[in-house]
PDB file of C-alpha atoms in Angstrom:
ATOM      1  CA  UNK B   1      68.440 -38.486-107.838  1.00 90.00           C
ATOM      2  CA  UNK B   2      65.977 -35.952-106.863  1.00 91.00           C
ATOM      3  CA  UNK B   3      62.892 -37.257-106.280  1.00 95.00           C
ATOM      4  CA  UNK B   4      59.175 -35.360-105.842  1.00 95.00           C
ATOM      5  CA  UNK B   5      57.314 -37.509-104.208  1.00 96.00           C
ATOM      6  CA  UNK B   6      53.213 -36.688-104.294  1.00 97.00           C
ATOM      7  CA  UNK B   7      51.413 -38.748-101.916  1.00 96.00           C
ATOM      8  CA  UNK B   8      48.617 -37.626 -99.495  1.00 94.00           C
ATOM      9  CA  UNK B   9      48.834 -40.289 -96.949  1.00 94.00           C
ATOM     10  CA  UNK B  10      51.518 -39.272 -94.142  1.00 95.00           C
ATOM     11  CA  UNK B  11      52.502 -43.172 -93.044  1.00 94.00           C
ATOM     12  CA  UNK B  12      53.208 -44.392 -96.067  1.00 94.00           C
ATOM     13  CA  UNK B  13      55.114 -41.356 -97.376  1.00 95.00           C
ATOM     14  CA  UNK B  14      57.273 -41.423 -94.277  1.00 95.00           C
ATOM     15  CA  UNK B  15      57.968 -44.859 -95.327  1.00 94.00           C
ATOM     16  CA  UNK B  16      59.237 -44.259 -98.428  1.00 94.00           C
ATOM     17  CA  UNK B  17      61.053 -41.224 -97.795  1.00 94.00           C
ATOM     18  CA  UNK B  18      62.827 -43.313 -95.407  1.00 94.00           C
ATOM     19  CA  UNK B  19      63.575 -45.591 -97.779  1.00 94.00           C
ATOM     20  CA  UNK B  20      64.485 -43.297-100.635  1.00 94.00           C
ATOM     21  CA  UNK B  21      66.834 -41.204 -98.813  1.00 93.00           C
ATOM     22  CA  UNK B  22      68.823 -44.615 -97.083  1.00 93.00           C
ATOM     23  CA  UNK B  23      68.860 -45.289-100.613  1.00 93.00           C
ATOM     24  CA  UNK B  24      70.868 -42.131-101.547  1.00 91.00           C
ATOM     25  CA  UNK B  25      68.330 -39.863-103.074  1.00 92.00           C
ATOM     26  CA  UNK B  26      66.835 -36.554-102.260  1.00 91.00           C
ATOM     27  CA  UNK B  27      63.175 -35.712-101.434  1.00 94.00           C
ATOM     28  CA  UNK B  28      60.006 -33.310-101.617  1.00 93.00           C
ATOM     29  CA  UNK B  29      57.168 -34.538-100.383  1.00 95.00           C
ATOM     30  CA  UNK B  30      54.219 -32.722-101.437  1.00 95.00           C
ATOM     31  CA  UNK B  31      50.123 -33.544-100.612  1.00 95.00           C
ATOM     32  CA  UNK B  32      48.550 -32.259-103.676  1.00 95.00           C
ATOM     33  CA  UNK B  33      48.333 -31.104-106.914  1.00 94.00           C
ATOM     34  CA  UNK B  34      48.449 -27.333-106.317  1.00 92.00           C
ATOM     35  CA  UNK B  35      51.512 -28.693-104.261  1.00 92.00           C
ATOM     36  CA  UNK B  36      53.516 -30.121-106.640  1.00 92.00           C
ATOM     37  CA  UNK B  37      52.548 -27.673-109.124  1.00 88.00           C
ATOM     38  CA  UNK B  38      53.678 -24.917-106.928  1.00 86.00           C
ATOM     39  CA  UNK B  39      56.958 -26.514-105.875  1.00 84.00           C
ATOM     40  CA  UNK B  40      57.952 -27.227-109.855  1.00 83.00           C
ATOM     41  CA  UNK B  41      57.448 -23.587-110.341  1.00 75.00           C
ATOM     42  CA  UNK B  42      59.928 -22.612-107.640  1.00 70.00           C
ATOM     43  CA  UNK B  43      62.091 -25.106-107.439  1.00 74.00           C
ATOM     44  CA  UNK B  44      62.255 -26.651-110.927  1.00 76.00           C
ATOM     45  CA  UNK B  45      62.321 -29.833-112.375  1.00 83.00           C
ATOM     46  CA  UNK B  46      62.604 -33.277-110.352  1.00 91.00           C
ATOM     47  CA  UNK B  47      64.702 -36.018-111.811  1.00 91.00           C
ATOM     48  CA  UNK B  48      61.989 -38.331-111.020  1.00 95.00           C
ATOM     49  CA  UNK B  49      58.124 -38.100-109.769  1.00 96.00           C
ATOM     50  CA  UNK B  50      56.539 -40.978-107.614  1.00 97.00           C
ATOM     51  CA  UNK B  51      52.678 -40.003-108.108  1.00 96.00           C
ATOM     52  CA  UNK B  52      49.622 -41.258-105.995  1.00 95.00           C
ATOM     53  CA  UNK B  53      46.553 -40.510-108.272  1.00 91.00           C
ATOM     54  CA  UNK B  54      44.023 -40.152-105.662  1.00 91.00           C
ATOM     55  CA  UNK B  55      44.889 -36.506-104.152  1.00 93.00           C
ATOM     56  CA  UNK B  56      42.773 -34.080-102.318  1.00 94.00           C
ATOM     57  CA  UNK B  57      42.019 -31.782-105.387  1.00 93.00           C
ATOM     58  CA  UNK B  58      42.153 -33.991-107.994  1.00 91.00           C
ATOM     59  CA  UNK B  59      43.217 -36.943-110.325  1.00 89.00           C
ATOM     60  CA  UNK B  60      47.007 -37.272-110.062  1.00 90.00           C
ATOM     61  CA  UNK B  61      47.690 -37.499-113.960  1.00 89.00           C
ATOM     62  CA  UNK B  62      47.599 -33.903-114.197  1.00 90.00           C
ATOM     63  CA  UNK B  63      50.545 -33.956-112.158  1.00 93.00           C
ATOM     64  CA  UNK B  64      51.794 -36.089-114.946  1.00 92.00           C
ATOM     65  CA  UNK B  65      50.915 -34.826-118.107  1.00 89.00           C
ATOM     66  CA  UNK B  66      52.648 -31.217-116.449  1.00 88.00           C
ATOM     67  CA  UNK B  67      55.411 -33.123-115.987  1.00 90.00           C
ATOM     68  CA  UNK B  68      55.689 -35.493-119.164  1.00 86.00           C
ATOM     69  CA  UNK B  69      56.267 -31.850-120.858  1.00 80.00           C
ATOM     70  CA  UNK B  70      59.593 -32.853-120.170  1.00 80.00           C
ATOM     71  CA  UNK B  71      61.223 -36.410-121.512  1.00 78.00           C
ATOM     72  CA  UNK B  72      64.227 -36.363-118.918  1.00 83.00           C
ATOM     73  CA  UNK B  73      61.613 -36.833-115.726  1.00 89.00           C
ATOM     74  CA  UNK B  74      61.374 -40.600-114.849  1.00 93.00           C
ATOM     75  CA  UNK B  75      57.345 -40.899-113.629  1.00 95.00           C
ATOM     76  CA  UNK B  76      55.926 -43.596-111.781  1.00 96.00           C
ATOM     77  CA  UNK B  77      52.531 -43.596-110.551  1.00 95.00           C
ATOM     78  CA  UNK B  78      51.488 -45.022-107.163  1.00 94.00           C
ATOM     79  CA  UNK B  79      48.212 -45.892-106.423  1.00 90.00           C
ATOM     80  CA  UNK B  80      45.440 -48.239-105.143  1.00 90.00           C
ATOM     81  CA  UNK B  81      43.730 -48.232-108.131  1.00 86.00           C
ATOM     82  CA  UNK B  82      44.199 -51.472-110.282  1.00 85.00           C
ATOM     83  CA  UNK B  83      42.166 -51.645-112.627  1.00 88.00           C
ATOM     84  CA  UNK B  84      42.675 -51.363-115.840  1.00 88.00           C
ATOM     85  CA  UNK B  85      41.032 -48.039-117.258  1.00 86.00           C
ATOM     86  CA  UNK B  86      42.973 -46.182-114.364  1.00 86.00           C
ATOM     87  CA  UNK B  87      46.409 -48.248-115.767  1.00 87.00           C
ATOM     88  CA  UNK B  88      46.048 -47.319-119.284  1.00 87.00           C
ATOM     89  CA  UNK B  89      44.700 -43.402-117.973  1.00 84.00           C
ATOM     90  CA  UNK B  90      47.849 -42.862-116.081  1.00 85.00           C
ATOM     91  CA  UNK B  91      49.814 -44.707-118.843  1.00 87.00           C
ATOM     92  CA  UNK B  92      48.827 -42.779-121.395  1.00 86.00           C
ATOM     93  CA  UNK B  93      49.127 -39.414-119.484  1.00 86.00           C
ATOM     94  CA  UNK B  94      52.557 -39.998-119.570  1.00 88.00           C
ATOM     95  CA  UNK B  95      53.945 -42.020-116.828  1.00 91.00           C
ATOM     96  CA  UNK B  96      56.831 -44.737-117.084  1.00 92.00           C
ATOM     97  CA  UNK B  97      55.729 -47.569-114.451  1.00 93.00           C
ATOM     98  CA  UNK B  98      52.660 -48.316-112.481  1.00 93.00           C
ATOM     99  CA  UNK B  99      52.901 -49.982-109.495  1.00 94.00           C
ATOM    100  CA  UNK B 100      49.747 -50.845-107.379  1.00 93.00           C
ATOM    101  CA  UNK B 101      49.273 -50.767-103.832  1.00 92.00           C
ATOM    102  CA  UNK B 102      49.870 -52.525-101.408  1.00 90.00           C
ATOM    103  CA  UNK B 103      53.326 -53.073-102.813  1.00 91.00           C
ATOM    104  CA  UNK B 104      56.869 -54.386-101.960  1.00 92.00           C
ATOM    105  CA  UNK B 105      59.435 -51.845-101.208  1.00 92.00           C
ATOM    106  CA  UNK B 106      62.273 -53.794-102.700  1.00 93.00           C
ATOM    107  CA  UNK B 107      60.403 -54.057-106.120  1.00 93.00           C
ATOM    108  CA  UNK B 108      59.378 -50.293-106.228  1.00 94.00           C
ATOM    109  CA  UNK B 109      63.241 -49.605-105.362  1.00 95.00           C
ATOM    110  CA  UNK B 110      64.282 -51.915-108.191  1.00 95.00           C
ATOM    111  CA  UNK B 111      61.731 -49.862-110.209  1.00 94.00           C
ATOM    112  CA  UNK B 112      62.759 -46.049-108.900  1.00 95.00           C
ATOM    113  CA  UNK B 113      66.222 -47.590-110.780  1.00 94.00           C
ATOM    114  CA  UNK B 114      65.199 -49.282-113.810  1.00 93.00           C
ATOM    115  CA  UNK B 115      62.943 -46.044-115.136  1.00 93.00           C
ATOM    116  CA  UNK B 116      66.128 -43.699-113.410  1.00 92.00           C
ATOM    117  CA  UNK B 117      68.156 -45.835-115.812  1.00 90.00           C
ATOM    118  CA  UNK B 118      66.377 -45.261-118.940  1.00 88.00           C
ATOM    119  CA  UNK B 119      65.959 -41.323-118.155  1.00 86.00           C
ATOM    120  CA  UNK B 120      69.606 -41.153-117.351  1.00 84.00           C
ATOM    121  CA  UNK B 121      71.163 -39.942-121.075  1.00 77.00           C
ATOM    122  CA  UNK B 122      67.899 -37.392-121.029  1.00 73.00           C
ATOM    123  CA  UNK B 123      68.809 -35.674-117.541  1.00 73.00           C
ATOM    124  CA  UNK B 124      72.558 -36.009-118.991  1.00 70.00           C
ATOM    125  CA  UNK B 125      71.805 -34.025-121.546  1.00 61.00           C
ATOM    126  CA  UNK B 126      69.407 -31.292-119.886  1.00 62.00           C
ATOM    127  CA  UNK B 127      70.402 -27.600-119.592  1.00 57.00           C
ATOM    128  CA  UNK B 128      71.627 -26.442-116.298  1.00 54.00           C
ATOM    129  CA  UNK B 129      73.136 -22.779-117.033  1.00 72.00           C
ATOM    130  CA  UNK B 130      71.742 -19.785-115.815  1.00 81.00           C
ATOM    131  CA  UNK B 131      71.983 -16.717-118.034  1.00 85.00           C
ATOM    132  CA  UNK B 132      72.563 -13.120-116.026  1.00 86.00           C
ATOM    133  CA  UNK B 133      70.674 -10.403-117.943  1.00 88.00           C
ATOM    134  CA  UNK B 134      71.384  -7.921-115.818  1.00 85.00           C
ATOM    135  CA  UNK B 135      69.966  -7.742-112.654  1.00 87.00           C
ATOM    136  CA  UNK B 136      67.642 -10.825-113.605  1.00 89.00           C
ATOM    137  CA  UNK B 137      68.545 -14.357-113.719  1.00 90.00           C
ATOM    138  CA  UNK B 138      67.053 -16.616-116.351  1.00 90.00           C
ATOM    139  CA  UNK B 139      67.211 -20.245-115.286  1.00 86.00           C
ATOM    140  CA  UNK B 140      66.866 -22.107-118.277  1.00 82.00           C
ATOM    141  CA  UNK B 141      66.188 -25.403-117.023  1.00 75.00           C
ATOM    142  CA  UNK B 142      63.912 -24.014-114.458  1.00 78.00           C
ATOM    143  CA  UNK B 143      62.430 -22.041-117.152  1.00 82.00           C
ATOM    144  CA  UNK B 144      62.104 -19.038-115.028  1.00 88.00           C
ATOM    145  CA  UNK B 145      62.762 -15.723-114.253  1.00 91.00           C
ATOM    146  CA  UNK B 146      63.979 -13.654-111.300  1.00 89.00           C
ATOM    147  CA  UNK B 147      65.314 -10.544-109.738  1.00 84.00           C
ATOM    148  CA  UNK B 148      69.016 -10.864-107.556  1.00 74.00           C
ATOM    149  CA  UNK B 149      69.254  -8.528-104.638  1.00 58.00           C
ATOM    150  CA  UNK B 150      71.206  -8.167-102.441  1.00 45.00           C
ATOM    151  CA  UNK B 151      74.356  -9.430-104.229  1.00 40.00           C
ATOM    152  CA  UNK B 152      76.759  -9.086-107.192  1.00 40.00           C
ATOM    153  CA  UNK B 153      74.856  -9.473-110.391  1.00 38.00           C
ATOM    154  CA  UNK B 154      77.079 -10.615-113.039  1.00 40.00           C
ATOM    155  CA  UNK B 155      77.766  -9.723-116.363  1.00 37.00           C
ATOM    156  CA  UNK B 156      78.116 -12.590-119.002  1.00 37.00           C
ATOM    157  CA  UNK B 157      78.996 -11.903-123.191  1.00 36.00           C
ATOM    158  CA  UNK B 158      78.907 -15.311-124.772  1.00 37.00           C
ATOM    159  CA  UNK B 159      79.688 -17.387-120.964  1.00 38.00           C
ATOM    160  CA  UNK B 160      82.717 -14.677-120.093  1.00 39.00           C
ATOM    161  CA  UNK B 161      82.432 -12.467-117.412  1.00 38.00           C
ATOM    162  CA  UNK B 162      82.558  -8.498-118.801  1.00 37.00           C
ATOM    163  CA  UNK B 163      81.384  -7.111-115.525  1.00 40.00           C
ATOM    164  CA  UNK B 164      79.666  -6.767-112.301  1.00 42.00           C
ATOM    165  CA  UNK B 165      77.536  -4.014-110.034  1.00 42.00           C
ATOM    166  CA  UNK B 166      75.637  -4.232-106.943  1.00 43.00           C
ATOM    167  CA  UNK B 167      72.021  -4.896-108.143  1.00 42.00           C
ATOM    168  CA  UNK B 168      69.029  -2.665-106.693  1.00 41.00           C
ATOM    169  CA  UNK B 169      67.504  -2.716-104.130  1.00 42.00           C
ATOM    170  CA  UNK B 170      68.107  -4.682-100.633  1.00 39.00           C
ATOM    171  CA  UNK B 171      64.858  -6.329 -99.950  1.00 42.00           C
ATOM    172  CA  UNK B 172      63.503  -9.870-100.648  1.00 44.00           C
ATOM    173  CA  UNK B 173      63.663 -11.795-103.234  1.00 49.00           C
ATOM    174  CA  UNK B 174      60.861 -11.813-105.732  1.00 63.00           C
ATOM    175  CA  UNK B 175      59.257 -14.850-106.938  1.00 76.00           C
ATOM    176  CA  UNK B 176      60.520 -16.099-109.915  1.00 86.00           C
ATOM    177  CA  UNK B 177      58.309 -15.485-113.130  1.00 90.00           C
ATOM    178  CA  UNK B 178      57.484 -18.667-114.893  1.00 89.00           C
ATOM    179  CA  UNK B 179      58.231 -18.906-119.007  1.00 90.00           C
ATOM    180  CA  UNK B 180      56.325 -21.535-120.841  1.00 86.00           C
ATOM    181  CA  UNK B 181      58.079 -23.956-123.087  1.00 79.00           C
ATOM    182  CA  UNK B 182      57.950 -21.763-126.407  1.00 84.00           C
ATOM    183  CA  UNK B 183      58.767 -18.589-124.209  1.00 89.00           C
ATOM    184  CA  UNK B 184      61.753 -20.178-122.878  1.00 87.00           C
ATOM    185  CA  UNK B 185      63.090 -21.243-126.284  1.00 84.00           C
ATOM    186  CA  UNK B 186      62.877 -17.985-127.644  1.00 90.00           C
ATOM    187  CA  UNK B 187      64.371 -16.349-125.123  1.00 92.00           C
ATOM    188  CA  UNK B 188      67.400 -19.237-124.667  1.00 87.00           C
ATOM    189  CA  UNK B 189      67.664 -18.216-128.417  1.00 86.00           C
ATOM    190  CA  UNK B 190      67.901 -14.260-127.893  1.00 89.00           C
ATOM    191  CA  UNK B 191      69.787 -14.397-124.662  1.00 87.00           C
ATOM    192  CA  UNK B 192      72.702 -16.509-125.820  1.00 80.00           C
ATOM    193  CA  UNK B 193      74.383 -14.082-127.106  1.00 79.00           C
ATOM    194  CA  UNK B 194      73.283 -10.153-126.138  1.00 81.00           C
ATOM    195  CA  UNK B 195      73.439  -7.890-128.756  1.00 86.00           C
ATOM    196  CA  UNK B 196      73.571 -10.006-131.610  1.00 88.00           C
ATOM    197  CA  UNK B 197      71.047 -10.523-134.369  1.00 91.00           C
ATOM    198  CA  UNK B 198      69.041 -13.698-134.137  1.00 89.00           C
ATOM    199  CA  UNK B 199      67.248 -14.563-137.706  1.00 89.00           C
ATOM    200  CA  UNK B 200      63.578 -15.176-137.452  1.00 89.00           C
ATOM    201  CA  UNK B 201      64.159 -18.129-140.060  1.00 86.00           C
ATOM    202  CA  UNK B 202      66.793 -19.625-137.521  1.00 83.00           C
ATOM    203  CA  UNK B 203      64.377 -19.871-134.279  1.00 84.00           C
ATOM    204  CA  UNK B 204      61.169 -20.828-136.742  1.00 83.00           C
ATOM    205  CA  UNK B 205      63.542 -23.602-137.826  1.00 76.00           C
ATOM    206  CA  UNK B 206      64.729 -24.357-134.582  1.00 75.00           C
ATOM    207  CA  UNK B 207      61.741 -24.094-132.135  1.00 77.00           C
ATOM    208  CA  UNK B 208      58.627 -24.686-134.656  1.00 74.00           C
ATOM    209  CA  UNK B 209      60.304 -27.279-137.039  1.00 61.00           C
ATOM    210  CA  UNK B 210      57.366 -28.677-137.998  1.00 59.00           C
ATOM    211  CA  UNK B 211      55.089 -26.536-136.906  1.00 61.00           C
ATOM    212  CA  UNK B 212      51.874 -24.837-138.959  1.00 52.00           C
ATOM    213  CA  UNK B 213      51.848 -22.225-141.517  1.00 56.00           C
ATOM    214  CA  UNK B 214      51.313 -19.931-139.077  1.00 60.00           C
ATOM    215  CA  UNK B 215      54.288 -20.622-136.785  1.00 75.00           C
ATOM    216  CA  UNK B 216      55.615 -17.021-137.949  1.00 80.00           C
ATOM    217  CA  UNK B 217      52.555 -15.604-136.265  1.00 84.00           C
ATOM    218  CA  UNK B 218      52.926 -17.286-132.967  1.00 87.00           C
ATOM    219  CA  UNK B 219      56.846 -16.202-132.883  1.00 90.00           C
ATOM    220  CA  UNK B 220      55.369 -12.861-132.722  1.00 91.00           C
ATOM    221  CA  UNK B 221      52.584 -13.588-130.194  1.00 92.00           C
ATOM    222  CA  UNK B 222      55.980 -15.090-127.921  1.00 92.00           C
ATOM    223  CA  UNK B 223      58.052 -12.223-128.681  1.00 94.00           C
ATOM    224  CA  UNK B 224      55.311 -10.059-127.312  1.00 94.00           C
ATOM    225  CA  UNK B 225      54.179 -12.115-124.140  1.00 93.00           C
ATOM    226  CA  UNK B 226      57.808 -12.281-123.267  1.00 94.00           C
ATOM    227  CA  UNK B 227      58.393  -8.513-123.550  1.00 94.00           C
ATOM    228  CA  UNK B 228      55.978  -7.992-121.076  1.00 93.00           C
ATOM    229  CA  UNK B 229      57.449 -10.700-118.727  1.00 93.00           C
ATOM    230  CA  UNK B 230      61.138  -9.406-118.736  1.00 93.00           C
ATOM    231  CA  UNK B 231      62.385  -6.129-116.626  1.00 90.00           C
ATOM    232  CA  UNK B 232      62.398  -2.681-118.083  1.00 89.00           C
ATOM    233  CA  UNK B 233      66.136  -3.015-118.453  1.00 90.00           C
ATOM    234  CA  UNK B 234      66.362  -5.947-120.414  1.00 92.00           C
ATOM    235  CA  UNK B 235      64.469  -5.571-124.148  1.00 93.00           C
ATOM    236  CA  UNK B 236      64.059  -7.364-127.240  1.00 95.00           C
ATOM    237  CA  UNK B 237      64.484  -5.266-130.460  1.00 94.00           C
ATOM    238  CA  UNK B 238      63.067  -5.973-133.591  1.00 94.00           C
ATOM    239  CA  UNK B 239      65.738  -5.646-136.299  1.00 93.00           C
ATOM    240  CA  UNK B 240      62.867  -5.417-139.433  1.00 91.00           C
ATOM    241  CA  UNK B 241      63.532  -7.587-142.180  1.00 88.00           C
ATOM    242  CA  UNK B 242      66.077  -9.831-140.088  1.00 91.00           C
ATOM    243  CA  UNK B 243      65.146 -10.558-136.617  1.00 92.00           C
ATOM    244  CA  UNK B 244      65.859  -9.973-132.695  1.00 95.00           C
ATOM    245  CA  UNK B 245      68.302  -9.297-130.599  1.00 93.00           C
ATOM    246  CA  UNK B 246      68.776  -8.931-126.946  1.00 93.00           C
ATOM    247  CA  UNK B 247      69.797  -5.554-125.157  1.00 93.00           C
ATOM    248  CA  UNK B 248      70.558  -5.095-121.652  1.00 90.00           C
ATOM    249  CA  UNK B 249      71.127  -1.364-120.239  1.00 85.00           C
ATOM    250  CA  UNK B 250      74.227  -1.199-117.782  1.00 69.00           C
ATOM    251  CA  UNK B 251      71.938   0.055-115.235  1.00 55.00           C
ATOM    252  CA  UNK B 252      68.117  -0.205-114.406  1.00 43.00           C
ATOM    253  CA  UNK B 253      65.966   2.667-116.425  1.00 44.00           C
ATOM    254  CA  UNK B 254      69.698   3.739-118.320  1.00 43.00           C
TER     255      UNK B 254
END
């Protein structure tokens, strides 16, 4: 699995990123919040978080609840503190397990795989495809944007391949633009299929299904935050009455 592992003090993280990786499993350290927050934005989701929540700029359960936005992510918090308002706190913020220091290394291994266990049909079932629109790549899992340079962009019409140019440009990478949940939905919706109609009624249905009244409203208020996230090549056209739809010009500014 691929672990993020947000603890602050270097001996014992050394320790168990010893121990994690002997055990077969990949790992990010990070210090902090900003940290961990910063390294989910670029390098997407962890299958599993091991949380300390005494950090240097904050309570750890904000690293949490961020990550409890997403059901597939196996959490379990690590930390001195054992009493029990700071139990049912990180509990309820979202986390799997607790386990208090000083602890056992054998039992927190035996718990990294009992909470990896229950996530397991979750991360089975979580998107992984990446969606070319144009010279931008929209991760969906990531939830993210970003430009290609500096390579073949490719082409895609319902998964095939109809094409390929040489994107523009030949300098650095930019970073990737982050979509939030709702803005990622939408788009996954649009960007499916280019060039084709999606009903309003379908994504209210499918993204707000029991949402408020005015769910139609904050469809709109997506649709426009999105539009001015996404590249001047790549638009989303109102078809009145009906829906959206996806267009992407052949060429940047065509």
């Amino acid at each position: 699995m691929r672990l993020l592992l947000c603890e602050d003090d270097d001996q014992l993280a050394r320790g168990l990123t010893r121990a994690l990786r002997r055990a077969g499993h990949e790992v990010i350290r990070v210090i902090s919040i900003a940290d961990a927050l910063e390294r989910l934005r670029d390098q997407g989701l962890p299958d599993m978080a091991l949380v300390d929540l005494t950090l240097p700029d904050g309570h750890g359960s904000q690293v949490v609840t961020r990550l409890r936005e997403h059901a597939e992510v196996g959490i379990i918090i690590i930390t001195a503190r054992g009493d029990e308002q700071s139990r049912v706190l990180g509990l309820r913020a979202g986390a799997d397990d607790y386990v208090v220091k000083p602890f056992g290394l054998a039992e927190l291994m035996a718990r990294v795989d009992a909470v990896g266990r229950r996530t397991r049909p979750l991360r089975d079932q979580r998107p992984s495809e990446e969606l070319h629109l144009g010279a931008t790549v929209f991760d969906v899992a990531a939830r993210t944007l970003r430009r290609t340079v500096g390579g073949t962009v490719r082409h895609t019409v319902d998964g095939a391949l109809v094409g390929a140019t040489d994107p523009p440009g030949s300098g650095e990478a930019q970073d990737p633009i982050r979509l939030t949940r709702k803005e990622s939905a939408v788009l996954a919706m649009i960007a499916a299929r280019p060039g084709t109609v999606v009903a309003r009624s379908s994504m209210l249905e499918a993204i707000w299904p029991d949402g408020p009244e005015r769910a139609s409203r904050s469809l709109d208020t997506h649709i426009g935050s999105l539009r001015t996230k996404l590249p001047p090549e790549v638009a989303i056209e109102t078809v009145y009455g009906t829906g959206y739809r996806l267009v992407v010009a052949e060429e940047p500014g065509a």
